[in-house]
Amino acid sequence: MEKDQYYTIGAFSEKTGTSIRALHYYDEIGLLKPEKHPSSGHRLYTDQDEMTLHKITCFKFLGYSLEQIARLMSDSSFDISLIETLHNQKKELEGKKEHIETALKAVNRMIGLLEEEKEIDGAIFMSLINSIQTEKDQREWLEQNMPEGAADRLFNKPEEVMASLDKSFIQLAKQVKRLAGKPVDDPEVQEMADRHMKMSLQFVGEDVLAAFGSVDTAETEKFVNQIPSPYTKEEEEWLERVFEYYMLHNEKYPFRQ
Protein backbone atom coordinates (compact mmCIF):
# COMPACT_ATOMS: atom_id res chain seq x y z
CA MET A 1 0.00 0.00 0.00
CA GLU A 2 1.34 3.39 -1.04
CA LYS A 3 2.25 5.75 1.79
CA ASP A 4 0.66 9.20 1.87
CA GLN A 5 2.67 12.00 0.30
CA TYR A 6 3.05 14.88 2.74
CA TYR A 7 3.53 18.55 1.84
CA THR A 8 4.63 21.42 4.02
CA ILE A 9 2.31 24.42 4.02
CA GLY A 10 4.66 26.27 1.65
CA ALA A 11 4.81 23.36 -0.80
CA PHE A 12 1.04 22.82 -0.58
CA SER A 13 0.42 26.53 -1.17
CA GLU A 14 2.61 26.46 -4.27
CA LYS A 15 1.04 23.21 -5.50
CA THR A 16 -2.57 24.41 -5.16
CA GLY A 17 -2.20 28.14 -5.79
CA THR A 18 -3.79 28.93 -2.42
CA SER A 19 -2.13 31.51 -0.21
CA ILE A 20 -0.54 30.45 3.08
CA ARG A 21 -2.71 33.02 4.84
CA ALA A 22 -5.89 31.38 3.45
CA LEU A 23 -4.65 27.91 4.48
CA HIS A 24 -3.99 29.18 8.00
CA TYR A 25 -7.51 30.60 8.16
CA TYR A 26 -9.14 27.42 6.83
CA ASP A 27 -7.31 25.52 9.56
CA GLU A 28 -8.42 27.98 12.26
CA ILE A 29 -12.11 27.69 11.36
CA GLY A 30 -11.93 23.92 10.91
CA LEU A 31 -12.64 23.93 7.19
CA LEU A 32 -9.38 22.26 6.17
CA LYS A 33 -7.39 20.77 9.05
CA PRO A 34 -4.10 19.18 8.04
CA GLU A 35 -2.11 16.74 10.13
CA LYS A 36 0.55 18.16 12.43
CA HIS A 37 4.16 16.96 12.64
CA PRO A 38 4.43 15.10 15.98
CA SER A 39 7.57 16.94 17.10
CA SER A 40 7.55 20.33 15.37
CA GLY A 41 3.79 20.86 15.13
CA HIS A 42 4.17 22.07 11.55
CA ARG A 43 1.19 21.56 9.25
CA LEU A 44 1.45 18.61 6.87
CA TYR A 45 -0.94 18.32 3.91
CA THR A 46 -1.85 15.24 1.87
CA ASP A 47 -3.40 14.58 -1.53
CA GLN A 48 -6.71 14.05 0.29
CA ASP A 49 -6.41 17.59 1.66
CA GLU A 50 -5.97 18.78 -1.91
CA MET A 51 -9.27 17.11 -2.85
CA THR A 52 -10.95 18.79 0.13
CA LEU A 53 -9.49 22.13 -0.92
CA HIS A 54 -10.82 21.54 -4.43
CA LYS A 55 -14.34 21.16 -3.01
CA ILE A 56 -13.92 24.39 -1.04
CA THR A 57 -12.74 26.18 -4.17
CA CYS A 58 -15.69 24.87 -6.19
CA PHE A 59 -18.22 26.09 -3.63
CA LYS A 60 -16.43 29.46 -3.37
CA PHE A 61 -16.65 29.74 -7.15
CA LEU A 62 -20.42 29.28 -6.86
CA GLY A 63 -20.50 32.17 -4.40
CA TYR A 64 -21.08 30.31 -1.14
CA SER A 65 -19.73 31.79 2.09
CA LEU A 66 -17.18 29.79 4.11
CA GLU A 67 -19.84 29.19 6.75
CA GLN A 68 -22.17 27.71 4.12
CA ILE A 69 -19.31 25.66 2.67
CA ALA A 70 -18.55 24.17 6.09
CA ARG A 71 -22.10 22.84 6.28
CA LEU A 72 -21.92 21.40 2.76
CA MET A 73 -18.49 19.78 3.20
CA SER A 74 -19.84 16.93 5.30
CA ASP A 75 -21.75 15.54 2.30
CA SER A 76 -19.88 12.99 0.21
CA SER A 77 -22.47 13.26 -2.57
CA PHE A 78 -25.24 15.68 -3.50
CA ASP A 79 -28.85 15.02 -4.46
CA ILE A 80 -32.07 16.91 -5.13
CA SER A 81 -31.99 18.37 -1.60
CA LEU A 82 -29.23 20.72 -2.83
CA ILE A 83 -31.58 22.34 -5.36
CA GLU A 84 -33.07 24.84 -2.91
CA THR A 85 -29.70 26.16 -1.79
CA LEU A 86 -28.54 26.35 -5.42
CA HIS A 87 -31.67 28.33 -6.34
CA ASN A 88 -30.98 30.73 -3.48
CA GLN A 89 -27.39 31.03 -4.60
CA LYS A 90 -28.49 31.70 -8.17
CA LYS A 91 -30.76 34.52 -6.97
CA GLU A 92 -27.93 36.05 -4.92
CA LEU A 93 -25.48 35.84 -7.83
CA GLU A 94 -27.99 37.43 -10.20
CA GLY A 95 -28.34 40.31 -7.74
CA LYS A 96 -24.56 40.74 -7.62
CA LYS A 97 -24.39 40.59 -11.41
CA GLU A 98 -27.01 43.33 -11.69
CA HIS A 99 -25.10 45.46 -9.18
CA ILE A 100 -21.80 44.98 -11.06
CA GLU A 101 -23.41 45.81 -14.42
CA THR A 102 -24.96 48.99 -12.97
CA ALA A 103 -21.65 49.99 -11.36
CA LEU A 104 -19.78 49.38 -14.63
CA LYS A 105 -22.30 51.53 -16.49
CA ALA A 106 -21.76 54.35 -13.99
CA VAL A 107 -17.96 54.00 -14.14
CA ASN A 108 -17.88 54.03 -17.95
CA ARG A 109 -20.15 57.06 -18.19
CA MET A 110 -18.16 58.96 -15.55
CA ILE A 111 -14.87 58.15 -17.31
CA GLY A 112 -16.28 59.53 -20.56
CA LEU A 113 -17.55 62.69 -18.86
CA LEU A 114 -14.30 63.40 -17.01
CA GLU A 115 -12.29 62.89 -20.19
CA GLU A 116 -14.58 65.40 -21.90
CA GLU A 117 -15.14 67.95 -19.12
CA LYS A 118 -11.80 67.58 -17.23
CA GLU A 119 -13.50 68.78 -14.01
CA ILE A 120 -17.05 68.30 -12.66
CA ASP A 121 -18.70 69.86 -9.60
CA GLY A 122 -18.93 67.24 -6.82
CA ALA A 123 -22.71 67.61 -6.31
CA ILE A 124 -23.36 67.24 -10.05
CA PHE A 125 -21.03 64.24 -10.28
CA MET A 126 -22.70 62.43 -7.38
CA SER A 127 -26.17 63.26 -8.70
CA LEU A 128 -25.37 61.51 -11.97
CA ILE A 129 -23.99 58.43 -10.21
CA ASN A 130 -27.01 58.23 -7.89
CA SER A 131 -29.33 58.59 -10.87
CA ILE A 132 -27.71 55.58 -12.56
CA GLN A 133 -27.77 53.69 -9.25
CA THR A 134 -31.55 54.14 -8.90
CA GLU A 135 -32.45 53.43 -12.54
CA LYS A 136 -34.23 50.20 -11.61
CA ASP A 137 -36.56 52.03 -9.18
CA GLN A 138 -37.10 54.82 -11.71
CA ARG A 139 -38.00 52.29 -14.40
CA GLU A 140 -40.51 50.54 -12.11
CA TRP A 141 -42.18 53.86 -11.26
CA LEU A 142 -42.43 54.84 -14.93
CA GLU A 143 -43.90 51.47 -15.89
CA GLN A 144 -46.62 51.92 -13.26
CA ASN A 145 -47.44 55.59 -13.86
CA MET A 146 -46.48 56.60 -17.40
CA PRO A 147 -47.65 55.66 -20.93
CA GLU A 148 -46.70 52.18 -22.10
CA GLY A 149 -43.17 51.98 -23.45
CA ALA A 150 -42.01 55.19 -21.73
CA ALA A 151 -39.51 53.39 -19.50
CA ASP A 152 -37.94 51.57 -22.45
CA ARG A 153 -37.62 54.80 -24.43
CA LEU A 154 -35.90 56.50 -21.51
CA PHE A 155 -33.48 53.77 -20.45
CA ASN A 156 -32.79 51.87 -23.67
CA LYS A 157 -31.15 54.76 -25.47
CA PRO A 158 -27.83 54.07 -27.29
CA GLU A 159 -24.67 54.76 -25.27
CA GLU A 160 -23.67 57.69 -27.47
CA VAL A 161 -27.07 59.33 -26.90
CA MET A 162 -26.78 58.88 -23.12
CA ALA A 163 -23.24 60.31 -23.22
CA SER A 164 -24.53 63.38 -25.08
CA LEU A 165 -27.39 63.82 -22.58
CA ASP A 166 -24.98 63.47 -19.64
CA LYS A 167 -22.79 66.19 -21.13
CA SER A 168 -25.79 68.47 -21.71
CA PHE A 169 -26.99 67.88 -18.13
CA ILE A 170 -23.60 68.84 -16.69
CA GLN A 171 -23.35 71.99 -18.79
CA LEU A 172 -26.90 72.98 -17.85
CA ALA A 173 -26.31 72.30 -14.14
CA LYS A 174 -23.16 74.45 -14.27
CA GLN A 175 -25.20 77.24 -15.85
CA VAL A 176 -27.91 76.96 -13.18
CA LYS A 177 -25.31 77.26 -10.41
CA ARG A 178 -23.71 80.25 -12.13
CA LEU A 179 -27.00 82.10 -12.65
CA ALA A 180 -28.69 81.17 -9.35
CA GLY A 181 -29.98 84.26 -7.53
CA LYS A 182 -30.41 86.45 -10.61
CA PRO A 183 -33.86 87.94 -11.35
CA VAL A 184 -36.14 85.31 -12.88
CA ASP A 185 -36.95 87.60 -15.83
CA ASP A 186 -33.28 88.04 -16.73
CA PRO A 187 -32.92 87.11 -20.45
CA GLU A 188 -30.03 84.74 -19.77
CA VAL A 189 -32.00 83.03 -16.98
CA GLN A 190 -35.01 82.54 -19.25
CA GLU A 191 -32.76 81.26 -22.03
CA MET A 192 -31.47 78.69 -19.54
CA ALA A 193 -35.06 77.74 -18.61
CA ASP A 194 -35.92 77.28 -22.28
CA ARG A 195 -32.85 75.12 -22.80
CA HIS A 196 -33.76 73.09 -19.70
CA MET A 197 -37.30 72.50 -21.04
CA LYS A 198 -36.06 71.48 -24.49
CA MET A 199 -33.61 69.05 -22.95
CA SER A 200 -36.39 67.53 -20.81
CA LEU A 201 -38.57 67.12 -23.90
CA GLN A 202 -35.67 65.53 -25.76
CA PHE A 203 -35.01 63.07 -22.93
CA VAL A 204 -38.49 62.02 -21.79
CA GLY A 205 -40.73 63.00 -24.70
CA GLU A 206 -43.74 65.31 -24.78
CA ASP A 207 -46.23 62.55 -23.92
CA VAL A 208 -44.37 61.58 -20.73
CA LEU A 209 -43.87 65.19 -19.67
CA ALA A 210 -47.60 65.81 -20.17
CA ALA A 211 -48.49 62.63 -18.25
CA PHE A 212 -46.61 63.89 -15.19
CA GLY A 213 -49.30 66.56 -14.84
CA SER A 214 -52.01 63.95 -14.29
CA VAL A 215 -50.09 61.94 -11.68
CA ASP A 216 -50.83 62.43 -7.99
CA THR A 217 -48.37 64.87 -6.41
CA ALA A 218 -47.29 62.38 -3.74
CA GLU A 219 -46.51 59.82 -6.45
CA THR A 220 -44.55 62.36 -8.48
CA GLU A 221 -42.50 63.22 -5.40
CA LYS A 222 -41.59 59.53 -5.03
CA PHE A 223 -40.09 59.61 -8.52
CA VAL A 224 -38.32 62.93 -8.01
CA ASN A 225 -36.82 61.70 -4.73
CA GLN A 226 -35.24 58.76 -6.58
CA ILE A 227 -33.08 61.24 -8.51
CA PRO A 228 -30.92 63.24 -6.07
CA SER A 229 -30.68 66.87 -7.13
CA PRO A 230 -27.28 68.47 -7.79
CA TYR A 231 -28.61 71.76 -6.43
CA THR A 232 -28.74 73.32 -2.99
CA LYS A 233 -32.10 74.12 -1.36
CA GLU A 234 -31.68 77.79 -2.32
CA GLU A 235 -30.87 76.88 -5.93
CA GLU A 236 -33.91 74.56 -6.06
CA GLU A 237 -36.25 77.30 -4.78
CA TRP A 238 -34.82 79.81 -7.25
CA LEU A 239 -35.15 77.32 -10.12
CA GLU A 240 -38.79 76.71 -9.20
CA ARG A 241 -39.52 80.46 -9.45
CA VAL A 242 -37.67 80.60 -12.77
CA PHE A 243 -39.88 77.88 -14.26
CA GLU A 244 -43.06 79.42 -12.85
CA TYR A 245 -42.18 82.63 -14.70
CA TYR A 246 -41.19 80.69 -17.81
CA MET A 247 -44.50 78.78 -17.95
CA LEU A 248 -46.54 81.95 -17.48
CA HIS A 249 -44.76 83.91 -20.19
CA ASN A 250 -43.86 81.31 -22.79
CA GLU A 251 -46.74 80.68 -25.20
CA LYS A 252 -44.84 77.77 -26.79
CA TYR A 253 -44.74 75.84 -23.54
CA PRO A 254 -46.90 72.81 -24.45
CA PHE A 255 -48.48 72.19 -21.03
CA ARG A 256 -49.10 75.75 -19.84
CA GLN A 257 -52.22 75.97 -17.69
XYZ file of C-alpha atoms in Angstrom:
257
model
C 0.000 0.000 0.000
C 1.336 3.392 -1.042
C 2.255 5.752 1.789
C 0.661 9.201 1.873
C 2.671 11.999 0.300
C 3.052 14.883 2.738
C 3.527 18.549 1.837
C 4.630 21.424 4.016
C 2.311 24.423 4.017
C 4.660 26.268 1.650
C 4.807 23.360 -0.795
C 1.035 22.824 -0.582
C 0.419 26.528 -1.167
C 2.607 26.461 -4.265
C 1.035 23.208 -5.503
C -2.570 24.407 -5.156
C -2.201 28.137 -5.794
C -3.791 28.927 -2.421
C -2.128 31.515 -0.211
C -0.537 30.454 3.076
C -2.708 33.019 4.839
C -5.885 31.378 3.451
C -4.653 27.914 4.482
C -3.989 29.184 8.004
C -7.513 30.602 8.156
C -9.142 27.420 6.834
C -7.313 25.518 9.564
C -8.416 27.983 12.259
C -12.107 27.686 11.360
C -11.927 23.918 10.914
C -12.637 23.932 7.190
C -9.378 22.259 6.165
C -7.392 20.772 9.053
C -4.096 19.179 8.037
C -2.107 16.738 10.125
C 0.551 18.165 12.431
C 4.157 16.963 12.641
C 4.430 15.098 15.977
C 7.569 16.936 17.100
C 7.555 20.333 15.372
C 3.792 20.859 15.133
C 4.168 22.075 11.551
C 1.188 21.564 9.251
C 1.452 18.612 6.868
C -0.937 18.321 3.915
C -1.848 15.245 1.868
C -3.398 14.578 -1.533
C -6.706 14.051 0.293
C -6.406 17.586 1.659
C -5.972 18.784 -1.907
C -9.266 17.111 -2.846
C -10.945 18.794 0.128
C -9.489 22.132 -0.923
C -10.817 21.539 -4.429
C -14.341 21.157 -3.006
C -13.920 24.390 -1.035
C -12.737 26.185 -4.170
C -15.692 24.874 -6.188
C -18.219 26.094 -3.630
C -16.433 29.455 -3.368
C -16.650 29.738 -7.151
C -20.423 29.276 -6.859
C -20.496 32.175 -4.398
C -21.080 30.312 -1.138
C -19.729 31.787 2.093
C -17.179 29.795 4.109
C -19.844 29.193 6.752
C -22.167 27.712 4.122
C -19.314 25.655 2.670
C -18.546 24.173 6.093
C -22.102 22.839 6.275
C -21.921 21.395 2.762
C -18.494 19.780 3.198
C -19.841 16.933 5.303
C -21.748 15.539 2.303
C -19.881 12.991 0.206
C -22.472 13.259 -2.570
C -25.243 15.678 -3.504
C -28.855 15.023 -4.458
C -32.070 16.913 -5.126
C -31.989 18.372 -1.603
C -29.229 20.721 -2.827
C -31.578 22.345 -5.360
C -33.067 24.844 -2.905
C -29.699 26.160 -1.787
C -28.544 26.351 -5.419
C -31.672 28.329 -6.343
C -30.979 30.729 -3.476
C -27.385 31.034 -4.598
C -28.495 31.704 -8.167
C -30.758 34.517 -6.968
C -27.935 36.052 -4.920
C -25.480 35.842 -7.831
C -27.994 37.434 -10.197
C -28.343 40.305 -7.738
C -24.562 40.737 -7.620
C -24.393 40.589 -11.414
C -27.014 43.330 -11.695
C -25.098 45.459 -9.180
C -21.804 44.981 -11.059
C -23.415 45.813 -14.418
C -24.958 48.987 -12.967
C -21.653 49.989 -11.358
C -19.782 49.385 -14.633
C -22.304 51.531 -16.494
C -21.756 54.349 -13.988
C -17.960 53.998 -14.140
C -17.884 54.031 -17.953
C -20.151 57.062 -18.186
C -18.159 58.960 -15.552
C -14.867 58.152 -17.314
C -16.282 59.532 -20.563
C -17.546 62.686 -18.865
C -14.302 63.396 -17.008
C -12.293 62.892 -20.195
C -14.585 65.402 -21.904
C -15.137 67.947 -19.116
C -11.803 67.578 -17.231
C -13.502 68.782 -14.009
C -17.049 68.300 -12.659
C -18.700 69.856 -9.599
C -18.931 67.244 -6.816
C -22.705 67.611 -6.309
C -23.362 67.244 -10.045
C -21.030 64.245 -10.278
C -22.703 62.425 -7.375
C -26.174 63.260 -8.696
C -25.369 61.506 -11.974
C -23.990 58.430 -10.211
C -27.014 58.232 -7.892
C -29.335 58.591 -10.869
C -27.706 55.582 -12.558
C -27.772 53.689 -9.253
C -31.548 54.144 -8.900
C -32.446 53.428 -12.544
C -34.232 50.199 -11.609
C -36.555 52.029 -9.183
C -37.104 54.819 -11.706
C -38.004 52.287 -14.398
C -40.513 50.536 -12.106
C -42.182 53.857 -11.260
C -42.427 54.845 -14.926
C -43.899 51.472 -15.893
C -46.622 51.924 -13.258
C -47.440 55.592 -13.864
C -46.476 56.597 -17.404
C -47.646 55.663 -20.933
C -46.699 52.180 -22.102
C -43.167 51.984 -23.455
C -42.009 55.189 -21.735
C -39.508 53.387 -19.500
C -37.943 51.572 -22.450
C -37.617 54.804 -24.427
C -35.896 56.503 -21.512
C -33.485 53.772 -20.451
C -32.786 51.874 -23.671
C -31.146 54.762 -25.474
C -27.831 54.070 -27.289
C -24.665 54.757 -25.268
C -23.665 57.690 -27.471
C -27.068 59.330 -26.900
C -26.777 58.883 -23.116
C -23.238 60.314 -23.222
C -24.530 63.381 -25.077
C -27.389 63.816 -22.581
C -24.978 63.469 -19.642
C -22.793 66.195 -21.128
C -25.793 68.474 -21.708
C -26.990 67.877 -18.135
C -23.603 68.838 -16.690
C -23.349 71.993 -18.787
C -26.899 72.978 -17.849
C -26.308 72.301 -14.138
C -23.163 74.451 -14.272
C -25.196 77.242 -15.853
C -27.907 76.959 -13.181
C -25.314 77.262 -10.413
C -23.706 80.249 -12.130
C -26.998 82.096 -12.646
C -28.691 81.173 -9.351
C -29.977 84.261 -7.527
C -30.415 86.446 -10.608
C -33.865 87.937 -11.350
C -36.140 85.313 -12.878
C -36.949 87.597 -15.825
C -33.277 88.038 -16.729
C -32.924 87.105 -20.447
C -30.032 84.736 -19.768
C -32.001 83.034 -16.984
C -35.011 82.540 -19.247
C -32.763 81.258 -22.034
C -31.473 78.686 -19.541
C -35.056 77.738 -18.610
C -35.918 77.278 -22.283
C -32.849 75.115 -22.798
C -33.763 73.090 -19.700
C -37.295 72.503 -21.041
C -36.064 71.482 -24.488
C -33.609 69.048 -22.948
C -36.393 67.533 -20.813
C -38.566 67.121 -23.905
C -35.671 65.525 -25.763
C -35.008 63.072 -22.934
C -38.487 62.024 -21.790
C -40.727 63.004 -24.703
C -43.736 65.310 -24.781
C -46.231 62.550 -23.917
C -44.369 61.584 -20.731
C -43.873 65.190 -19.672
C -47.604 65.806 -20.173
C -48.488 62.625 -18.255
C -46.613 63.890 -15.194
C -49.302 66.562 -14.835
C -52.008 63.949 -14.293
C -50.095 61.939 -11.684
C -50.832 62.427 -7.986
C -48.366 64.873 -6.412
C -47.294 62.378 -3.741
C -46.508 59.816 -6.446
C -44.551 62.364 -8.478
C -42.502 63.219 -5.396
C -41.592 59.531 -5.030
C -40.093 59.614 -8.517
C -38.318 62.933 -8.010
C -36.817 61.697 -4.734
C -35.238 58.761 -6.579
C -33.077 61.238 -8.506
C -30.924 63.239 -6.073
C -30.676 66.867 -7.127
C -27.276 68.469 -7.791
C -28.611 71.764 -6.432
C -28.742 73.323 -2.988
C -32.098 74.120 -1.360
C -31.678 77.793 -2.319
C -30.874 76.880 -5.928
C -33.910 74.565 -6.055
C -36.251 77.303 -4.781
C -34.820 79.813 -7.252
C -35.148 77.322 -10.117
C -38.792 76.708 -9.203
C -39.518 80.460 -9.449
C -37.675 80.597 -12.767
C -39.884 77.876 -14.257
C -43.063 79.421 -12.855
C -42.175 82.626 -14.701
C -41.192 80.687 -17.812
C -44.496 78.782 -17.946
C -46.541 81.950 -17.480
C -44.757 83.913 -20.188
C -43.865 81.311 -22.787
C -46.741 80.679 -25.201
C -44.840 77.773 -26.790
C -44.742 75.841 -23.536
C -46.900 72.813 -24.446
C -48.481 72.185 -21.035
C -49.098 75.745 -19.843
C -52.223 75.970 -17.691
